[in-house]
C-alpha cells in the first residue's frame, strides 16, 4: 500500500474547532476519505473528497485538499464531546484498495 | 437494510487453534474486502473477493490464512494455528462494485 501519515493525538476544548492533518503519497488516488472509529466500534465513513476538488463542506465538517503538497485536512467546527474518537485518513490505490493512516486520537475536554 | 454484519464481535483462541471470522455483506453487495488492524495502526488490506472468486489476495500472509466467499452464505476468513501476532481487529467491508465500501464493526481476535 501507499504511505499515509497523520499526527497521533489532538486535544481540543469543547466548542472550539478541531483540525486533523494528513499527508499521502499516491498522486493518482481518485478519492480521499475520512473515517471515524469510536472505542470498540467499526469505521464510520465521515466524508470523502474527489481528487479534482479543493474543498468540500458537509455541515460541521470541512475537508481541504492540497494536491500539490499531497495534504488533506479535516476541520470539525464546534467540536462536541461526541466527537471524541480516532479519525483515520485513507486514500485509494490500485482502484479499489484503501491505505489508511495510523489514526489521530481526538480528545475533547470540557 | 442491515449493514455489514460480522461475527463474532470478540474471539479468544489459544495458540495453535483455528479462528473463523464471518462476514455477511450488505444486501445487494457482491464484493467483499477484509482488512486487519494491528494495535495502534491503521487498517491494512488483506483480500478482495467476489462470489466464489478471490480477486486479489496480495495482502494475505502466505501461510495459515485463507478466505472464501461462497455462492451461499457469508464470507469466511480462516486463520489456522493462530499465534500471538495474529491478535488484531479484523474488519470486513462490502460494496456493490469495486471500492465504495461499507465497513462492519469488526471481530477482535485475541490469541492467548
mmCIF file with all atom_site columns, C-alpha atoms in Angstrom:
data_model
loop_
_atom_site.group_PDB
_atom_site.id
_atom_site.type_symbol
_atom_site.label_atom_id
_atom_site.label_alt_id
_atom_site.label_comp_id
_atom_site.label_asym_id
_atom_site.label_entity_id
_atom_site.label_seq_id
_atom_site.pdbx_PDB_ins_code
_atom_site.Cartn_x
_atom_site.Cartn_y
_atom_site.Cartn_z
_atom_site.occupancy
_atom_site.B_iso_or_equiv
_atom_site.pdbx_formal_charge
_atom_site.auth_seq_id
_atom_site.auth_comp_id
_atom_site.auth_asym_id
_atom_site.auth_atom_id
_atom_site.pdbx_PDB_model_num
ATOM 1   C CA . UNK A 1 1   ? 0.000   0.000   0.000  1.00 0.00 ? 1   UNK A CA 1
ATOM 2   C CA . UNK A 1 2   ? 0.883   3.652   -0.049 1.00 0.00 ? 2   UNK A CA 1
ATOM 3   C CA . UNK A 1 3   ? 2.093   5.675   2.943  1.00 0.00 ? 3   UNK A CA 1
ATOM 4   C CA . UNK A 1 4   ? -0.420  7.851   4.743  1.00 0.00 ? 4   UNK A CA 1
ATOM 5   C CA . UNK A 1 5   ? 0.834   9.918   7.669  1.00 0.00 ? 5   UNK A CA 1
ATOM 6   C CA . UNK A 1 6   ? -1.180  11.529  10.448 1.00 0.00 ? 6   UNK A CA 1
ATOM 7   C CA . UNK A 1 7   ? -0.369  13.107  13.756 1.00 0.00 ? 7   UNK A CA 1
ATOM 8   C CA . UNK A 1 8   ? -1.302  10.726  16.556 1.00 0.00 ? 8   UNK A CA 1
ATOM 9   C CA . UNK A 1 9   ? -3.070  12.919  19.110 1.00 0.00 ? 9   UNK A CA 1
ATOM 10  C CA . UNK A 1 10  ? -5.171  16.072  19.259 1.00 0.00 ? 10  UNK A CA 1
ATOM 11  C CA . UNK A 1 11  ? -6.726  17.631  22.333 1.00 0.00 ? 11  UNK A CA 1
ATOM 12  C CA . UNK A 1 12  ? -9.373  20.304  21.847 1.00 0.00 ? 12  UNK A CA 1
ATOM 13  C CA . UNK A 1 13  ? -11.725 22.238  24.070 1.00 0.00 ? 13  UNK A CA 1
ATOM 14  C CA . UNK A 1 14  ? -15.436 21.720  23.621 1.00 0.00 ? 14  UNK A CA 1
ATOM 15  C CA . UNK A 1 15  ? -16.849 24.337  21.268 1.00 0.00 ? 15  UNK A CA 1
ATOM 16  C CA . UNK A 1 16  ? -13.527 25.017  19.542 1.00 0.00 ? 16  UNK A CA 1
ATOM 17  C CA . UNK A 1 17  ? -12.610 23.843  16.051 1.00 0.00 ? 17  UNK A CA 1
ATOM 18  C CA . UNK A 1 18  ? -10.509 20.726  15.516 1.00 0.00 ? 18  UNK A CA 1
ATOM 19  C CA . UNK A 1 19  ? -8.152  20.380  12.576 1.00 0.00 ? 19  UNK A CA 1
ATOM 20  C CA . UNK A 1 20  ? -6.721  16.972  11.748 1.00 0.00 ? 20  UNK A CA 1
ATOM 21  C CA . UNK A 1 21  ? -3.977  16.792  9.152  1.00 0.00 ? 21  UNK A CA 1
ATOM 22  C CA . UNK A 1 22  ? -2.873  14.022  6.832  1.00 0.00 ? 22  UNK A CA 1
ATOM 23  C CA . UNK A 1 23  ? -0.285  13.579  4.119  1.00 0.00 ? 23  UNK A CA 1
ATOM 24  C CA . UNK A 1 24  ? -0.437  10.900  1.436  1.00 0.00 ? 24  UNK A CA 1
ATOM 25  C CA . UNK A 1 25  ? 1.839   9.685   -1.299 1.00 0.00 ? 25  UNK A CA 1
ATOM 26  C CA . UNK A 1 26  ? -0.192  8.357   -4.230 1.00 0.00 ? 26  UNK A CA 1
ATOM 27  C CA . UNK A 1 27  ? -0.875  11.259  -6.573 1.00 0.00 ? 27  UNK A CA 1
ATOM 28  C CA . UNK A 1 28  ? -3.169  9.030   -8.647 1.00 0.00 ? 28  UNK A CA 1
ATOM 29  C CA . UNK A 1 29  ? -5.630  8.499   -5.774 1.00 0.00 ? 29  UNK A CA 1
ATOM 30  C CA . UNK A 1 30  ? -9.150  9.103   -7.006 1.00 0.00 ? 30  UNK A CA 1
ATOM 31  C CA . UNK A 1 31  ? -10.780 9.594   -3.647 1.00 0.00 ? 31  UNK A CA 1
ATOM 32  C CA . UNK A 1 32  ? -9.556  10.520  -0.193 1.00 0.00 ? 32  UNK A CA 1
ATOM 33  C CA . UNK A 1 33  ? -11.575 9.628   2.861  1.00 0.00 ? 33  UNK A CA 1
ATOM 34  C CA . UNK A 1 34  ? -12.031 10.446  6.499  1.00 0.00 ? 34  UNK A CA 1
ATOM 35  C CA . UNK A 1 35  ? -13.309 7.709   8.790  1.00 0.00 ? 35  UNK A CA 1
ATOM 36  C CA . UNK A 1 36  ? -14.272 7.891   12.463 1.00 0.00 ? 36  UNK A CA 1
ATOM 37  C CA . UNK A 1 37  ? -13.773 4.999   14.872 1.00 0.00 ? 37  UNK A CA 1
ATOM 38  C CA . UNK A 1 38  ? -15.254 5.067   18.351 1.00 0.00 ? 38  UNK A CA 1
ATOM 39  C CA . UNK A 1 39  ? -13.922 2.695   21.033 1.00 0.00 ? 39  UNK A CA 1
ATOM 40  C CA . UNK A 1 40  ? -14.698 -0.925  20.199 1.00 0.00 ? 40  UNK A CA 1
ATOM 41  C CA . UNK A 1 41  ? -16.653 0.037   17.105 1.00 0.00 ? 41  UNK A CA 1
ATOM 42  C CA . UNK A 1 42  ? -16.199 -0.217  13.369 1.00 0.00 ? 42  UNK A CA 1
ATOM 43  C CA . UNK A 1 43  ? -15.298 2.510   10.947 1.00 0.00 ? 43  UNK A CA 1
ATOM 44  C CA . UNK A 1 44  ? -17.862 5.108   10.089 1.00 0.00 ? 44  UNK A CA 1
ATOM 45  C CA . UNK A 1 45  ? -17.367 6.967   6.834  1.00 0.00 ? 45  UNK A CA 1
ATOM 46  C CA . UNK A 1 46  ? -17.487 10.655  7.714  1.00 0.00 ? 46  UNK A CA 1
ATOM 47  C CA . UNK A 1 47  ? -16.794 12.258  4.391  1.00 0.00 ? 47  UNK A CA 1
ATOM 48  C CA . UNK A 1 48  ? -14.733 11.928  1.254  1.00 0.00 ? 48  UNK A CA 1
ATOM 49  C CA . UNK A 1 49  ? -13.359 14.207  -1.416 1.00 0.00 ? 49  UNK A CA 1
ATOM 50  C CA . UNK A 1 50  ? -12.769 13.576  -5.071 1.00 0.00 ? 50  UNK A CA 1
ATOM 51  C CA . UNK A 1 51  ? -9.206  14.281  -6.108 1.00 0.00 ? 51  UNK A CA 1
ATOM 52  C CA . UNK A 1 52  ? -10.152 17.091  -8.500 1.00 0.00 ? 52  UNK A CA 1
ATOM 53  C CA . UNK A 1 53  ? -11.758 19.110  -5.697 1.00 0.00 ? 53  UNK A CA 1
ATOM 54  C CA . UNK A 1 54  ? -10.049 21.565  -3.349 1.00 0.00 ? 54  UNK A CA 1
ATOM 55  C CA . UNK A 1 55  ? -12.674 21.730  -0.653 1.00 0.00 ? 55  UNK A CA 1
ATOM 56  C CA . UNK A 1 56  ? -15.816 20.011  0.497  1.00 0.00 ? 56  UNK A CA 1
ATOM 57  C CA . UNK A 1 57  ? -18.127 21.137  3.270  1.00 0.00 ? 57  UNK A CA 1
ATOM 58  C CA . UNK A 1 58  ? -20.725 18.985  4.973  1.00 0.00 ? 58  UNK A CA 1
ATOM 59  C CA . UNK A 1 59  ? -22.416 20.577  7.997  1.00 0.00 ? 59  UNK A CA 1
ATOM 60  C CA . UNK A 1 60  ? -19.716 20.852  10.701 1.00 0.00 ? 60  UNK A CA 1
ATOM 61  C CA . UNK A 1 61  ? -17.099 19.115  8.571  1.00 0.00 ? 61  UNK A CA 1
ATOM 62  C CA . UNK A 1 62  ? -14.792 20.823  6.084  1.00 0.00 ? 62  UNK A CA 1
ATOM 63  C CA . UNK A 1 63  ? -12.252 18.894  4.033  1.00 0.00 ? 63  UNK A CA 1
ATOM 64  C CA . UNK A 1 64  ? -9.385  20.726  2.361  1.00 0.00 ? 64  UNK A CA 1
ATOM 65  C CA . UNK A 1 65  ? -7.206  19.075  -0.262 1.00 0.00 ? 65  UNK A CA 1
ATOM 66  C CA . UNK A 1 66  ? -3.869  20.427  -1.458 1.00 0.00 ? 66  UNK A CA 1
ATOM 67  C CA . UNK A 1 67  ? -2.862  18.125  -4.306 1.00 0.00 ? 67  UNK A CA 1
ATOM 68  C CA . UNK A 1 68  ? 0.458   19.841  -4.906 1.00 0.00 ? 68  UNK A CA 1
ATOM 69  C CA . UNK A 1 69  ? 1.610   19.113  -1.351 1.00 0.00 ? 69  UNK A CA 1
ATOM 70  C CA . UNK A 1 70  ? -0.443  15.875  -1.051 1.00 0.00 ? 70  UNK A CA 1
ATOM 71  C CA . UNK A 1 71  ? -2.002  17.269  2.102  1.00 0.00 ? 71  UNK A CA 1
ATOM 72  C CA . UNK A 1 72  ? -5.509  16.604  3.348  1.00 0.00 ? 72  UNK A CA 1
ATOM 73  C CA . UNK A 1 73  ? -7.164  18.130  6.383  1.00 0.00 ? 73  UNK A CA 1
ATOM 74  C CA . UNK A 1 74  ? -10.433 17.693  8.244  1.00 0.00 ? 74  UNK A CA 1
ATOM 75  C CA . UNK A 1 75  ? -11.858 20.575  10.212 1.00 0.00 ? 75  UNK A CA 1
ATOM 76  C CA . UNK A 1 76  ? -14.628 19.922  12.718 1.00 0.00 ? 76  UNK A CA 1
ATOM 77  C CA . UNK A 1 77  ? -16.414 23.099  13.749 1.00 0.00 ? 77  UNK A CA 1
ATOM 78  C CA . UNK A 1 78  ? -17.906 23.494  17.238 1.00 0.00 ? 78  UNK A CA 1
ATOM 79  C CA . UNK A 1 79  ? -16.335 20.268  18.496 1.00 0.00 ? 79  UNK A CA 1
ATOM 80  C CA . UNK A 1 80  ? -18.556 18.272  20.856 1.00 0.00 ? 80  UNK A CA 1
ATOM 81  C CA . UNK A 1 81  ? -17.779 15.533  23.384 1.00 0.00 ? 81  UNK A CA 1
ATOM 82  C CA . UNK A 1 82  ? -19.326 13.030  20.974 1.00 0.00 ? 82  UNK A CA 1
ATOM 83  C CA . UNK A 1 83  ? -16.573 13.877  18.510 1.00 0.00 ? 83  UNK A CA 1
ATOM 84  C CA . UNK A 1 84  ? -14.001 12.165  20.742 1.00 0.00 ? 84  UNK A CA 1
ATOM 85  C CA . UNK A 1 85  ? -12.760 9.242   18.655 1.00 0.00 ? 85  UNK A CA 1
ATOM 86  C CA . UNK A 1 86  ? -9.960  8.091   16.385 1.00 0.00 ? 86  UNK A CA 1
ATOM 87  C CA . UNK A 1 87  ? -10.013 9.674   12.945 1.00 0.00 ? 87  UNK A CA 1
ATOM 88  C CA . UNK A 1 88  ? -8.438  7.892   10.002 1.00 0.00 ? 88  UNK A CA 1
ATOM 89  C CA . UNK A 1 89  ? -7.383  9.397   6.730  1.00 0.00 ? 89  UNK A CA 1
ATOM 90  C CA . UNK A 1 90  ? -7.371  6.967   3.785  1.00 0.00 ? 90  UNK A CA 1
ATOM 91  C CA . UNK A 1 91  ? -6.510  7.079   0.120  1.00 0.00 ? 91  UNK A CA 1
ATOM 92  C CA . UNK A 1 92  ? -7.459  4.742   -2.691 1.00 0.00 ? 92  UNK A CA 1
ATOM 93  C CA . UNK A 1 93  ? -4.826  2.814   -4.593 1.00 0.00 ? 93  UNK A CA 1
ATOM 94  C CA . UNK A 1 94  ? -4.956  0.093   -7.251 1.00 0.00 ? 94  UNK A CA 1
ATOM 95  C CA . UNK A 1 95  ? -8.581  1.164   -7.979 1.00 0.00 ? 95  UNK A CA 1
ATOM 96  C CA . UNK A 1 96  ? -10.270 -0.471  -5.016 1.00 0.00 ? 96  UNK A CA 1
ATOM 97  C CA . UNK A 1 97  ? -7.870  -0.744  -2.081 1.00 0.00 ? 97  UNK A CA 1
ATOM 98  C CA . UNK A 1 98  ? -7.617  1.716   0.774  1.00 0.00 ? 98  UNK A CA 1
ATOM 99  C CA . UNK A 1 99  ? -4.418  2.740   2.506  1.00 0.00 ? 99  UNK A CA 1
ATOM 100 C CA . UNK A 1 100 ? -5.018  4.102   5.989  1.00 0.00 ? 100 UNK A CA 1
ATOM 101 C CA . UNK A 1 101 ? -3.015  6.306   8.270  1.00 0.00 ? 101 UNK A CA 1
ATOM 102 C CA . UNK A 1 102 ? -2.429  5.186   11.861 1.00 0.00 ? 102 UNK A CA 1
ATOM 103 C CA . UNK A 1 103 ? -5.227  7.420   13.097 1.00 0.00 ? 103 UNK A CA 1
ATOM 104 C CA . UNK A 1 104 ? -5.462  10.625  15.118 1.00 0.00 ? 104 UNK A CA 1
ATOM 105 C CA . UNK A 1 105 ? -6.964  10.265  18.578 1.00 0.00 ? 105 UNK A CA 1
ATOM 106 C CA . UNK A 1 106 ? -9.091  13.331  19.267 1.00 0.00 ? 106 UNK A CA 1
ATOM 107 C CA . UNK A 1 107 ? -9.900  14.089  22.878 1.00 0.00 ? 107 UNK A CA 1
ATOM 108 C CA . UNK A 1 108 ? -12.498 16.751  23.599 1.00 0.00 ? 108 UNK A CA 1
ATOM 109 C CA . UNK A 1 109 ? -12.180 18.361  27.017 1.00 0.00 ? 109 UNK A CA 1
ATOM 110 C CA . UNK A 1 110 ? -14.886 20.362  28.753 1.00 0.00 ? 110 UNK A CA 1
ATOM 111 C CA . UNK B 2 1   ? -31.336 -2.816  5.217  1.00 0.00 ? 1   UNK B CA 1
ATOM 112 C CA . UNK B 2 2   ? -28.880 -4.214  7.714  1.00 0.00 ? 2   UNK B CA 1
ATOM 113 C CA . UNK B 2 3   ? -25.290 -3.102  7.390  1.00 0.00 ? 3   UNK B CA 1
ATOM 114 C CA . UNK B 2 4   ? -22.278 -5.360  7.044  1.00 0.00 ? 4   UNK B CA 1
ATOM 115 C CA . UNK B 2 5   ? -22.572 -7.981  9.761  1.00 0.00 ? 5   UNK B CA 1
ATOM 116 C CA . UNK B 2 6   ? -19.523 -9.546  11.318 1.00 0.00 ? 6   UNK B CA 1
ATOM 117 C CA . UNK B 2 7   ? -19.425 -12.243 13.941 1.00 0.00 ? 7   UNK B CA 1
ATOM 118 C CA . UNK B 2 8   ? -18.275 -12.937 16.436 1.00 0.00 ? 8   UNK B CA 1
ATOM 119 C CA . UNK B 2 9   ? -17.517 -9.464  17.796 1.00 0.00 ? 9   UNK B CA 1
ATOM 120 C CA . UNK B 2 10  ? -14.848 -10.890 20.068 1.00 0.00 ? 10  UNK B CA 1
ATOM 121 C CA . UNK B 2 11  ? -12.963 -14.153 19.682 1.00 0.00 ? 11  UNK B CA 1
ATOM 122 C CA . UNK B 2 12  ? -10.396 -15.653 22.020 1.00 0.00 ? 12  UNK B CA 1
ATOM 123 C CA . UNK B 2 13  ? -8.231  -18.504 20.813 1.00 0.00 ? 13  UNK B CA 1
ATOM 124 C CA . UNK B 2 14  ? -5.293  -20.363 22.310 1.00 0.00 ? 14  UNK B CA 1
ATOM 125 C CA . UNK B 2 15  ? -2.098  -20.560 20.314 1.00 0.00 ? 15  UNK B CA 1
ATOM 126 C CA . UNK B 2 16  ? -2.344  -23.322 17.726 1.00 0.00 ? 16  UNK B CA 1
ATOM 127 C CA . UNK B 2 17  ? -6.126  -23.237 17.424 1.00 0.00 ? 17  UNK B CA 1
ATOM 128 C CA . UNK B 2 18  ? -8.104  -22.154 14.382 1.00 0.00 ? 18  UNK B CA 1
ATOM 129 C CA . UNK B 2 19  ? -10.024 -18.896 14.118 1.00 0.00 ? 19  UNK B CA 1
ATOM 130 C CA . UNK B 2 20  ? -13.004 -18.464 11.797 1.00 0.00 ? 20  UNK B CA 1
ATOM 131 C CA . UNK B 2 21  ? -14.333 -14.974 11.212 1.00 0.00 ? 21  UNK B CA 1
ATOM 132 C CA . UNK B 2 22  ? -17.591 -14.455 9.370  1.00 0.00 ? 22  UNK B CA 1
ATOM 133 C CA . UNK B 2 23  ? -18.868 -11.546 7.325  1.00 0.00 ? 23  UNK B CA 1
ATOM 134 C CA . UNK B 2 24  ? -22.281 -11.083 5.758  1.00 0.00 ? 24  UNK B CA 1
ATOM 135 C CA . UNK B 2 25  ? -22.225 -8.236  3.229  1.00 0.00 ? 25  UNK B CA 1
ATOM 136 C CA . UNK B 2 26  ? -24.956 -5.696  2.830  1.00 0.00 ? 26  UNK B CA 1
ATOM 137 C CA . UNK B 2 27  ? -27.907 -6.822  0.757  1.00 0.00 ? 27  UNK B CA 1
ATOM 138 C CA . UNK B 2 28  ? -27.118 -6.367  -2.910 1.00 0.00 ? 28  UNK B CA 1
ATOM 139 C CA . UNK B 2 29  ? -23.359 -6.186  -2.374 1.00 0.00 ? 29  UNK B CA 1
ATOM 140 C CA . UNK B 2 30  ? -21.337 -8.844  -4.123 1.00 0.00 ? 30  UNK B CA 1
ATOM 141 C CA . UNK B 2 31  ? -17.838 -7.508  -3.365 1.00 0.00 ? 31  UNK B CA 1
ATOM 142 C CA . UNK B 2 32  ? -16.195 -8.244  -0.011 1.00 0.00 ? 32  UNK B CA 1
ATOM 143 C CA . UNK B 2 33  ? -12.906 -6.997  1.411  1.00 0.00 ? 33  UNK B CA 1
ATOM 144 C CA . UNK B 2 34  ? -11.019 -7.980  4.546  1.00 0.00 ? 34  UNK B CA 1
ATOM 145 C CA . UNK B 2 35  ? -8.716  -5.609  6.408  1.00 0.00 ? 35  UNK B CA 1
ATOM 146 C CA . UNK B 2 36  ? -6.605  -6.131  9.520  1.00 0.00 ? 36  UNK B CA 1
ATOM 147 C CA . UNK B 2 37  ? -5.909  -3.519  12.162 1.00 0.00 ? 37  UNK B CA 1
ATOM 148 C CA . UNK B 2 38  ? -2.963  -4.213  14.425 1.00 0.00 ? 38  UNK B CA 1
ATOM 149 C CA . UNK B 2 39  ? -2.834  -2.319  17.728 1.00 0.00 ? 39  UNK B CA 1
ATOM 150 C CA . UNK B 2 40  ? -2.234  1.409   17.225 1.00 0.00 ? 40  UNK B CA 1
ATOM 151 C CA . UNK B 2 41  ? -2.008  1.058   13.467 1.00 0.00 ? 41  UNK B CA 1
ATOM 152 C CA . UNK B 2 42  ? -4.271  1.831   10.543 1.00 0.00 ? 42  UNK B CA 1
ATOM 153 C CA . UNK B 2 43  ? -6.117  -0.846  8.635  1.00 0.00 ? 43  UNK B CA 1
ATOM 154 C CA . UNK B 2 44  ? -4.173  -2.919  6.114  1.00 0.00 ? 44  UNK B CA 1
ATOM 155 C CA . UNK B 2 45  ? -5.745  -4.541  3.060  1.00 0.00 ? 45  UNK B CA 1
ATOM 156 C CA . UNK B 2 46  ? -5.768  -8.336  3.104  1.00 0.00 ? 46  UNK B CA 1
ATOM 157 C CA . UNK B 2 47  ? -8.048  -9.742  0.418  1.00 0.00 ? 47  UNK B CA 1
ATOM 158 C CA . UNK B 2 48  ? -10.790 -8.845  -2.068 1.00 0.00 ? 48  UNK B CA 1
ATOM 159 C CA . UNK B 2 49  ? -13.398 -11.415 -3.031 1.00 0.00 ? 49  UNK B CA 1
ATOM 160 C CA . UNK B 2 50  ? -16.456 -11.708 -5.185 1.00 0.00 ? 50  UNK B CA 1
ATOM 161 C CA . UNK B 2 51  ? -18.863 -14.601 -5.018 1.00 0.00 ? 51  UNK B CA 1
ATOM 162 C CA . UNK B 2 52  ? -16.842 -17.808 -5.411 1.00 0.00 ? 52  UNK B CA 1
ATOM 163 C CA . UNK B 2 53  ? -13.768 -15.896 -6.577 1.00 0.00 ? 53  UNK B CA 1
ATOM 164 C CA . UNK B 2 54  ? -10.678 -14.455 -4.932 1.00 0.00 ? 54  UNK B CA 1
ATOM 165 C CA . UNK B 2 55  ? -9.885  -11.316 -6.914 1.00 0.00 ? 55  UNK B CA 1
ATOM 166 C CA . UNK B 2 56  ? -6.855  -10.031 -5.017 1.00 0.00 ? 56  UNK B CA 1
ATOM 167 C CA . UNK B 2 57  ? -5.137  -11.686 -2.054 1.00 0.00 ? 57  UNK B CA 1
ATOM 168 C CA . UNK B 2 58  ? -1.946  -9.653  -2.215 1.00 0.00 ? 58  UNK B CA 1
ATOM 169 C CA . UNK B 2 59  ? -2.275  -8.583  1.429  1.00 0.00 ? 59  UNK B CA 1
ATOM 170 C CA . UNK B 2 60  ? -2.797  -12.043 2.869  1.00 0.00 ? 60  UNK B CA 1
ATOM 171 C CA . UNK B 2 61  ? 0.053   -13.721 4.748  1.00 0.00 ? 61  UNK B CA 1
ATOM 172 C CA . UNK B 2 62  ? 1.309   -16.607 2.644  1.00 0.00 ? 62  UNK B CA 1
ATOM 173 C CA . UNK B 2 63  ? 0.689   -19.258 5.270  1.00 0.00 ? 63  UNK B CA 1
ATOM 174 C CA . UNK B 2 64  ? -2.144  -20.097 7.671  1.00 0.00 ? 64  UNK B CA 1
ATOM 175 C CA . UNK B 2 65  ? -4.570  -17.500 6.292  1.00 0.00 ? 65  UNK B CA 1
ATOM 176 C CA . UNK B 2 66  ? -7.318  -18.210 3.793  1.00 0.00 ? 66  UNK B CA 1
ATOM 177 C CA . UNK B 2 67  ? -10.546 -16.548 2.713  1.00 0.00 ? 67  UNK B CA 1
ATOM 178 C CA . UNK B 2 68  ? -13.627 -17.599 0.841  1.00 0.00 ? 68  UNK B CA 1
ATOM 179 C CA . UNK B 2 69  ? -16.918 -16.122 -0.279 1.00 0.00 ? 69  UNK B CA 1
ATOM 180 C CA . UNK B 2 70  ? -19.167 -18.992 -1.289 1.00 0.00 ? 70  UNK B CA 1
ATOM 181 C CA . UNK B 2 71  ? -22.209 -18.782 -3.527 1.00 0.00 ? 71  UNK B CA 1
ATOM 182 C CA . UNK B 2 72  ? -24.419 -19.078 -0.468 1.00 0.00 ? 72  UNK B CA 1
ATOM 183 C CA . UNK B 2 73  ? -23.613 -17.806 2.987  1.00 0.00 ? 73  UNK B CA 1
ATOM 184 C CA . UNK B 2 74  ? -21.147 -15.390 4.499  1.00 0.00 ? 74  UNK B CA 1
ATOM 185 C CA . UNK B 2 75  ? -17.544 -14.727 3.615  1.00 0.00 ? 75  UNK B CA 1
ATOM 186 C CA . UNK B 2 76  ? -15.138 -16.553 5.927  1.00 0.00 ? 76  UNK B CA 1
ATOM 187 C CA . UNK B 2 77  ? -11.643 -15.521 6.934  1.00 0.00 ? 77  UNK B CA 1
ATOM 188 C CA . UNK B 2 78  ? -9.850  -18.525 8.367  1.00 0.00 ? 78  UNK B CA 1
ATOM 189 C CA . UNK B 2 79  ? -6.643  -18.431 10.361 1.00 0.00 ? 79  UNK B CA 1
ATOM 190 C CA . UNK B 2 80  ? -5.073  -21.786 11.141 1.00 0.00 ? 80  UNK B CA 1
ATOM 191 C CA . UNK B 2 81  ? -2.673  -22.433 14.034 1.00 0.00 ? 81  UNK B CA 1
ATOM 192 C CA . UNK B 2 82  ? -3.024  -18.930 15.419 1.00 0.00 ? 82  UNK B CA 1
ATOM 193 C CA . UNK B 2 83  ? -0.059  -17.175 17.016 1.00 0.00 ? 83  UNK B CA 1
ATOM 194 C CA . UNK B 2 84  ? 0.038   -14.174 19.346 1.00 0.00 ? 84  UNK B CA 1
ATOM 195 C CA . UNK B 2 85  ? 0.929   -11.882 16.438 1.00 0.00 ? 85  UNK B CA 1
ATOM 196 C CA . UNK B 2 86  ? -2.454  -12.630 14.847 1.00 0.00 ? 86  UNK B CA 1
ATOM 197 C CA . UNK B 2 87  ? -4.176  -10.717 17.664 1.00 0.00 ? 87  UNK B CA 1
ATOM 198 C CA . UNK B 2 88  ? -5.841  -7.796  15.912 1.00 0.00 ? 88  UNK B CA 1
ATOM 199 C CA . UNK B 2 89  ? -9.151  -6.383  14.812 1.00 0.00 ? 89  UNK B CA 1
ATOM 200 C CA . UNK B 2 90  ? -10.327 -7.830  11.513 1.00 0.00 ? 90  UNK B CA 1
ATOM 201 C CA . UNK B 2 91  ? -12.720 -5.698  9.516  1.00 0.00 ? 91  UNK B CA 1
ATOM 202 C CA . UNK B 2 92  ? -14.857 -6.727  6.615  1.00 0.00 ? 92  UNK B CA 1
ATOM 203 C CA . UNK B 2 93  ? -16.304 -4.305  4.097  1.00 0.00 ? 93  UNK B CA 1
ATOM 204 C CA . UNK B 2 94  ? -18.670 -4.779  1.204  1.00 0.00 ? 94  UNK B CA 1
ATOM 205 C CA . UNK B 2 95  ? -19.634 -2.822  -1.883 1.00 0.00 ? 95  UNK B CA 1
ATOM 206 C CA . UNK B 2 96  ? -21.848 -3.179  -4.942 1.00 0.00 ? 96  UNK B CA 1
ATOM 207 C CA . UNK B 2 97  ? -18.774 -2.725  -7.141 1.00 0.00 ? 97  UNK B CA 1
ATOM 208 C CA . UNK B 2 98  ? -15.053 -2.096  -6.720 1.00 0.00 ? 98  UNK B CA 1
ATOM 209 C CA . UNK B 2 99  ? -14.473 0.490   -3.995 1.00 0.00 ? 99  UNK B CA 1
ATOM 210 C CA . UNK B 2 100 ? -17.222 2.459   -2.254 1.00 0.00 ? 100 UNK B CA 1
ATOM 211 C CA . UNK B 2 101 ? -17.067 0.423   0.920  1.00 0.00 ? 101 UNK B CA 1
ATOM 212 C CA . UNK B 2 102 ? -19.267 -0.005  3.922  1.00 0.00 ? 102 UNK B CA 1
ATOM 213 C CA . UNK B 2 103 ? -17.374 -1.454  6.870  1.00 0.00 ? 103 UNK B CA 1
ATOM 214 C CA . UNK B 2 104 ? -18.633 -3.850  9.508  1.00 0.00 ? 104 UNK B CA 1
ATOM 215 C CA . UNK B 2 105 ? -17.978 -3.436  13.220 1.00 0.00 ? 105 UNK B CA 1
ATOM 216 C CA . UNK B 2 106 ? -15.072 -5.859  13.169 1.00 0.00 ? 106 UNK B CA 1
ATOM 217 C CA . UNK B 2 107 ? -14.015 -9.001  15.002 1.00 0.00 ? 107 UNK B CA 1
ATOM 218 C CA . UNK B 2 108 ? -11.448 -8.548  17.730 1.00 0.00 ? 108 UNK B CA 1
ATOM 219 C CA . UNK B 2 109 ? -9.258  -11.633 17.882 1.00 0.00 ? 109 UNK B CA 1
ATOM 220 C CA . UNK B 2 110 ? -7.173  -12.268 20.962 1.00 0.00 ? 110 UNK B CA 1
ATOM 221 C CA . UNK B 2 111 ? -4.692  -15.121 20.963 1.00 0.00 ? 111 UNK B CA 1
ATOM 222 C CA . UNK B 2 112 ? -3.669  -16.288 24.422 1.00 0.00 ? 112 UNK B CA 1
#
